[in-house]
Short mmCIF file of C-alpha atoms in Angstrom, two decimals:
data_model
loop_
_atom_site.label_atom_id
_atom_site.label_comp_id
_atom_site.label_asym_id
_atom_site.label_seq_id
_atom_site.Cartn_x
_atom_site.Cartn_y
_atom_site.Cartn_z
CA UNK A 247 -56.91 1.78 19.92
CA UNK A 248 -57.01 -1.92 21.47
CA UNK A 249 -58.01 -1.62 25.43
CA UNK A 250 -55.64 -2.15 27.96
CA UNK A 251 -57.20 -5.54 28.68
CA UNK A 252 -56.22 -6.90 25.69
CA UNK A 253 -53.16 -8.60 27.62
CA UNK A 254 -55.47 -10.51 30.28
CA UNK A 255 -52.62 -12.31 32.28
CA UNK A 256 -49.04 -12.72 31.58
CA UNK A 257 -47.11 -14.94 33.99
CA UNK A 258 -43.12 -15.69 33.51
CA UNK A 259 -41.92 -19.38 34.54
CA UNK A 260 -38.48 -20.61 34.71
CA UNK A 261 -39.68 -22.53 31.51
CA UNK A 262 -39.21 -22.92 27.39
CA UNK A 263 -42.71 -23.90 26.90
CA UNK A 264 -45.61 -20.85 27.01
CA UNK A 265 -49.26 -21.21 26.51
CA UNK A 266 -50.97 -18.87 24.73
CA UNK A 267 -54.67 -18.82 25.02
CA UNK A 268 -56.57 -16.31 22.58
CA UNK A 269 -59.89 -15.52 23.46
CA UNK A 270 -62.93 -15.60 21.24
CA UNK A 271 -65.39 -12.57 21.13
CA UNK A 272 -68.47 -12.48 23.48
CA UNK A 273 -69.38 -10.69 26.63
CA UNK A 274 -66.76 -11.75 28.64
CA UNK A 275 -63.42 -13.69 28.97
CA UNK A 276 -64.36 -15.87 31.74
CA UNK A 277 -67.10 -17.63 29.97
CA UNK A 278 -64.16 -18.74 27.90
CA UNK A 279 -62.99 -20.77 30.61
CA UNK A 280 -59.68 -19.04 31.10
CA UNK A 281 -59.03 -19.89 34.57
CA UNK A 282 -59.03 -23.25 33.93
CA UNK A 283 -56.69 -23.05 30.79
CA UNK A 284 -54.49 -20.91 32.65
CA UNK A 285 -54.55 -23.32 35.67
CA UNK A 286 -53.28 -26.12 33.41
CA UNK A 287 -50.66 -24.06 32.36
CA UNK A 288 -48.98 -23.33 35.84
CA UNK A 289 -50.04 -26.95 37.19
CA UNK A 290 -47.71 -27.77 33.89
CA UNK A 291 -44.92 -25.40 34.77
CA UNK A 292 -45.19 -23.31 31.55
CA UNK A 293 -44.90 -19.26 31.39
CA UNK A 294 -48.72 -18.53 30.54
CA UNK A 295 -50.54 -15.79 28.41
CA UNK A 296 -53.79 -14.83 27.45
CA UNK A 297 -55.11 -12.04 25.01
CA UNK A 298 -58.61 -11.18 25.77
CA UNK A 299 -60.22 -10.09 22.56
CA UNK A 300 -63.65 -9.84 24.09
CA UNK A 301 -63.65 -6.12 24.75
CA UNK A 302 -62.11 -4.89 21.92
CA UNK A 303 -65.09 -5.61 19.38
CA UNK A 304 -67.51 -3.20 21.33
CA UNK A 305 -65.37 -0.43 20.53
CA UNK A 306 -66.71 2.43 18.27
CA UNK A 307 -63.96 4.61 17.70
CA UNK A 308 -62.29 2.65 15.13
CA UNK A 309 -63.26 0.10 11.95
CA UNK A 310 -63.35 -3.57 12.83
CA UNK A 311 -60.38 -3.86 10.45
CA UNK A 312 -58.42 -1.81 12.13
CA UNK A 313 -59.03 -3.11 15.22
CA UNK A 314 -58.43 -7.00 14.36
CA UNK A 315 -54.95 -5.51 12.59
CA UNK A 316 -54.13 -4.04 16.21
CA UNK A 317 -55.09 -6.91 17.70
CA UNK A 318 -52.77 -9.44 15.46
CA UNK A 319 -49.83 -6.75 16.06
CA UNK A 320 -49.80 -6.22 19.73
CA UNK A 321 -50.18 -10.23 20.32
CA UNK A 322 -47.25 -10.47 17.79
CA UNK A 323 -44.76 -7.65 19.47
CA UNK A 324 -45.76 -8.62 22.99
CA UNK A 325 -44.86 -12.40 22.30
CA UNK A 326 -41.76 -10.74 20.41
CA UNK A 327 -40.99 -8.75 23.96
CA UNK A 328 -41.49 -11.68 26.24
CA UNK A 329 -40.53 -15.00 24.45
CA UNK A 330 -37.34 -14.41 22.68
CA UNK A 331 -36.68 -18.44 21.75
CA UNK A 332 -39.46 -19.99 23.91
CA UNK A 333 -41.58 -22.65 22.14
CA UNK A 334 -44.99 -21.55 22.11
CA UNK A 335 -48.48 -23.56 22.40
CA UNK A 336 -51.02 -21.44 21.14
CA UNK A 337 -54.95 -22.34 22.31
CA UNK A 338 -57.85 -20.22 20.53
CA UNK A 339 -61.32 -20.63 20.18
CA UNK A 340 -63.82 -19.51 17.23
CA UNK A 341 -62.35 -15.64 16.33
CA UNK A 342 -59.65 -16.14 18.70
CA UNK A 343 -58.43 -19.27 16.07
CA UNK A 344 -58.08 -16.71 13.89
CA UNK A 345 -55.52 -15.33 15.66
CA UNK A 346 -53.83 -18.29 17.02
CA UNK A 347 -53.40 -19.05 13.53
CA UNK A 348 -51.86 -15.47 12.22
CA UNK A 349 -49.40 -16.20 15.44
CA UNK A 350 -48.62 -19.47 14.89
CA UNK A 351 -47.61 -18.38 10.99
CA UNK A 352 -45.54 -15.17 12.58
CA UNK A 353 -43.66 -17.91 15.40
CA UNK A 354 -43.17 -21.19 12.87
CA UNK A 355 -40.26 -21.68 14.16
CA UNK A 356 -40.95 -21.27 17.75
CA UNK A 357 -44.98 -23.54 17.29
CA UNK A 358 -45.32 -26.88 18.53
CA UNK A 359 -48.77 -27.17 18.33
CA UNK A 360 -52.11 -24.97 16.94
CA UNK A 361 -54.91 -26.19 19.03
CA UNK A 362 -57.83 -24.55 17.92
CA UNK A 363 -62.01 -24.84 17.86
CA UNK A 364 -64.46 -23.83 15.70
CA UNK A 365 -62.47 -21.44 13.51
CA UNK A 366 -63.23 -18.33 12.70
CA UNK A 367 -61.44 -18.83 9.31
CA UNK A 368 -62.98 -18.68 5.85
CA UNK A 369 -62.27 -22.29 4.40
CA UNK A 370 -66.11 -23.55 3.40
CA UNK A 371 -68.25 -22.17 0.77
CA UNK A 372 -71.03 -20.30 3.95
CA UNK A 373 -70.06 -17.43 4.83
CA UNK A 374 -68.33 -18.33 8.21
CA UNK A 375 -70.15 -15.61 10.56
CA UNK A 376 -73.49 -16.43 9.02
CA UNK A 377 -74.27 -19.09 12.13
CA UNK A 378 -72.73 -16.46 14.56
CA UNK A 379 -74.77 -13.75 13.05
CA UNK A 380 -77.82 -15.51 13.54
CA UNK A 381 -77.68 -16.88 16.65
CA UNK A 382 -76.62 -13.68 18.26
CA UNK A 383 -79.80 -11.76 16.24
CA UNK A 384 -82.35 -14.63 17.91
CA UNK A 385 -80.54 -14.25 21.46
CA UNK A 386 -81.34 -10.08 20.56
CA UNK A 387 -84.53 -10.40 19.91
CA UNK A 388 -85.17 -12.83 23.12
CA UNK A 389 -83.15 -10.87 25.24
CA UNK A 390 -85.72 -7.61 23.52
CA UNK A 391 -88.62 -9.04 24.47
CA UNK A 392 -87.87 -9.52 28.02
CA UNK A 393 -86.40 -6.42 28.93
CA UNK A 394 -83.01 -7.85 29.94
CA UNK A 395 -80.64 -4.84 30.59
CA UNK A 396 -80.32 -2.44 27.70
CA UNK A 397 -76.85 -2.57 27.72
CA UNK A 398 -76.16 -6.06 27.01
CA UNK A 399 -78.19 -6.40 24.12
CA UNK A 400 -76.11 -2.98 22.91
CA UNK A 401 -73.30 -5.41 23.18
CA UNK A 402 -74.47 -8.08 21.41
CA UNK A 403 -75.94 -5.37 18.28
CA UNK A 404 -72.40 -4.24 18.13
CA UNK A 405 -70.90 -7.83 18.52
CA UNK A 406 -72.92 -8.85 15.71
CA UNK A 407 -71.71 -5.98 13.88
CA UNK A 408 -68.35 -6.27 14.57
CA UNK A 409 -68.89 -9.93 13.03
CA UNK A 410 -70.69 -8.17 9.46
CA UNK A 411 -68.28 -6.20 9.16
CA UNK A 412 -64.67 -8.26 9.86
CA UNK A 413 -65.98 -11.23 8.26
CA UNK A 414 -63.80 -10.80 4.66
CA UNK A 415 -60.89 -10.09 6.67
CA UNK A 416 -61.06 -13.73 8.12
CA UNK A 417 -59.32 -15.47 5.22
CA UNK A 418 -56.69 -18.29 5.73
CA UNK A 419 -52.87 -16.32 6.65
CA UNK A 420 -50.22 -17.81 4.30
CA UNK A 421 -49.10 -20.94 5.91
CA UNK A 422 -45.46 -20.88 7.07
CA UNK A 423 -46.32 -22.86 10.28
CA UNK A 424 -46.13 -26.91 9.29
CA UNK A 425 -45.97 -28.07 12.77
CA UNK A 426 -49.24 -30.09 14.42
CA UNK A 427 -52.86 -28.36 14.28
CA UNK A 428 -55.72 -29.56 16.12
CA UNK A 429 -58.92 -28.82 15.15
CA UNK A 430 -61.89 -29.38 17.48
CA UNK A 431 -65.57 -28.72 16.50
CA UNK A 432 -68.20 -29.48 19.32
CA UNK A 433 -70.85 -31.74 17.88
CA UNK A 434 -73.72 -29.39 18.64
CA UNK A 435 -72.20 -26.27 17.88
CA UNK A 436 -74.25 -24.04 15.74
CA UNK A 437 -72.15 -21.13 15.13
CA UNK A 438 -69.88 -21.98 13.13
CA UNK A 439 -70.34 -24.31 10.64
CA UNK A 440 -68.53 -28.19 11.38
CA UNK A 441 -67.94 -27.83 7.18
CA UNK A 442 -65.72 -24.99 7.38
CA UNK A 443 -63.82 -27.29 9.96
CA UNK A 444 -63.90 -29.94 7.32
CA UNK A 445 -62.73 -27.64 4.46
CA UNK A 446 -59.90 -26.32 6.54
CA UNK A 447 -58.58 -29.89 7.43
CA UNK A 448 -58.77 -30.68 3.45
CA UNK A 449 -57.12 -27.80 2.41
CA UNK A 450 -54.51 -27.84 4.73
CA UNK A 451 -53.84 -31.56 3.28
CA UNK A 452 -51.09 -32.39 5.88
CA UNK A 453 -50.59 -35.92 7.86
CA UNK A 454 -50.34 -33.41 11.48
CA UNK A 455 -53.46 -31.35 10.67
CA UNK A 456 -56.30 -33.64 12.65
CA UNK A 457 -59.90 -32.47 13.00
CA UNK A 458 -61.69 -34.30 15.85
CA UNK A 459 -65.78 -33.54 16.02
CA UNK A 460 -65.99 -33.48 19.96
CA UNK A 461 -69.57 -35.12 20.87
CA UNK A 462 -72.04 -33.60 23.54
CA UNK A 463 -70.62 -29.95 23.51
CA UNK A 464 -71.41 -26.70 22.09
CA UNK A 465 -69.74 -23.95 20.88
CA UNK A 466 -69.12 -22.48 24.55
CA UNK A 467 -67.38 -25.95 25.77
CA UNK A 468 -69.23 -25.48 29.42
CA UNK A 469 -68.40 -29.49 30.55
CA UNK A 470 -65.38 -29.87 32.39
CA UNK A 471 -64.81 -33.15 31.55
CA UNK A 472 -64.65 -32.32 27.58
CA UNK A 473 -62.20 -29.27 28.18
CA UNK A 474 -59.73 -31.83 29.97
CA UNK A 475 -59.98 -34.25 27.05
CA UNK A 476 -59.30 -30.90 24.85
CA UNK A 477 -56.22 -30.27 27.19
CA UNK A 478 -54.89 -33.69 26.93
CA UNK A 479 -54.48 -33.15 23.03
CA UNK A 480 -52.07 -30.40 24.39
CA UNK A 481 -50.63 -32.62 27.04
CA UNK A 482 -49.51 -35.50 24.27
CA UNK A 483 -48.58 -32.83 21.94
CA UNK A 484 -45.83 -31.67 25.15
CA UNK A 485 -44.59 -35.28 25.37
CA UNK A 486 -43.45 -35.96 22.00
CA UNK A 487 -41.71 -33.19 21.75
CA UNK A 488 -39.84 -34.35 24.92
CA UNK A 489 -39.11 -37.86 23.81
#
């Protein structure tokens, strides 16, 4: 059962264009910088929706692979339900590219632009969650030995968990979307691998598939000034579709 959350916002403009952010896993959505996605997309006049997939992966009752297959089919019917012929611009970060991805496959018709970091998606030859895996078991073990509140680090067991168990569900979706894909990989990210980046841009093979390694940022992208440059790939991406 996905949580009733999993639809974060959903706001209708008098507009073709909707962007769709998809949220990576961690404690929260709003260390994901959502507000300030979703803030470009109403400065921007676009319809605006984000799927929070944060809680979701802290949730016993059912098998990681269920839950990611609930996730992928709710996104899919609600954008289905929403935006009948509205061109979408799909935003996702680490497991959240994933997703983006399966979407962007699902709505080729509809996708003007995949603009995605760090993902979640098994391209390389290292096990993709093996950096997330072990950063999250040294931030346990930290968090352990100070006593931090119990049920944080619960999270973060079942996070990396979650992460074990989906990771051979994370292969590449068959590739029916040709249209532009961004790939960004922060310079000093070290949970997911810049290779599998590298691999994914190779495999792909296409003249609109771009990779660009974005300097001074980690996984999280905290500085404001790098998320605008991320933006502005979407922002360019807007404009030659217009002219």
């Amino acid at each position: 059962m996905i949580t009733d959350d999993f639809i974060h916002k959903l706001i209708l403009r008098d507009s073709s264009d909707v962007l769709v952010f998809v949220s990576g896993l961690g404690l929260n959505i709003r260390n994901q910088r959502e507000v300030f996605i979703r803030k470009y997309a109403l400065k921007n006049s676009m319809s605006y929706i984000a799927f929070d997939c944060t809680q979701n992966a802290y949730k016993q009752e059912a098998s990681p692979a269920i839950l990611f297959d609930k996730m992928k089919q709710t996104a899919k019917r609600t954008l289905q339900e929403n935006f009948s012929n509205k061109s979408f611009y799909f935003v996702g970060s680490c497991f959240g590219a994933n997703l983006a991805i399966y979407l962007a496959n699902q709505f080729s018709d509809q996708t003007k632009l995949a603009l995605i970091s760090s993902p979640l998606i098994q391209y390389g030859k290292e096990p993709v969650c093996r950096g997330l895996c072990t950063q999250l078991e040294k931030k346990i073990k930290f968090l352990s030995r100070r006593n931090i509140d119990a049920e944080i680090i619960s999270k973060l067991v079942l996070l990396k968990s979650f992460f074990q168990e989906v990771e051979s569900l994370l292969t590449p979706s068959v590739n029916t979307y040709t249209g532009p894909i961004i790939i960004l990989h922060p310079e000093n990210d070290k949970s997911v691998n810049f290779d599998n980046s590298l691999h994914m841009c190779e495999m792909l093979n296409r003249q609109n598939v771009e990779l660009v390694q974005v300097p001074n940022e980690t996984h999280s992208f905290r500085n404001d000034f790098q998320l605008k440059n991320v933006l502005s790939y979407l922002h360019r991406q807007r404009q030659k579709t217009y002219s």
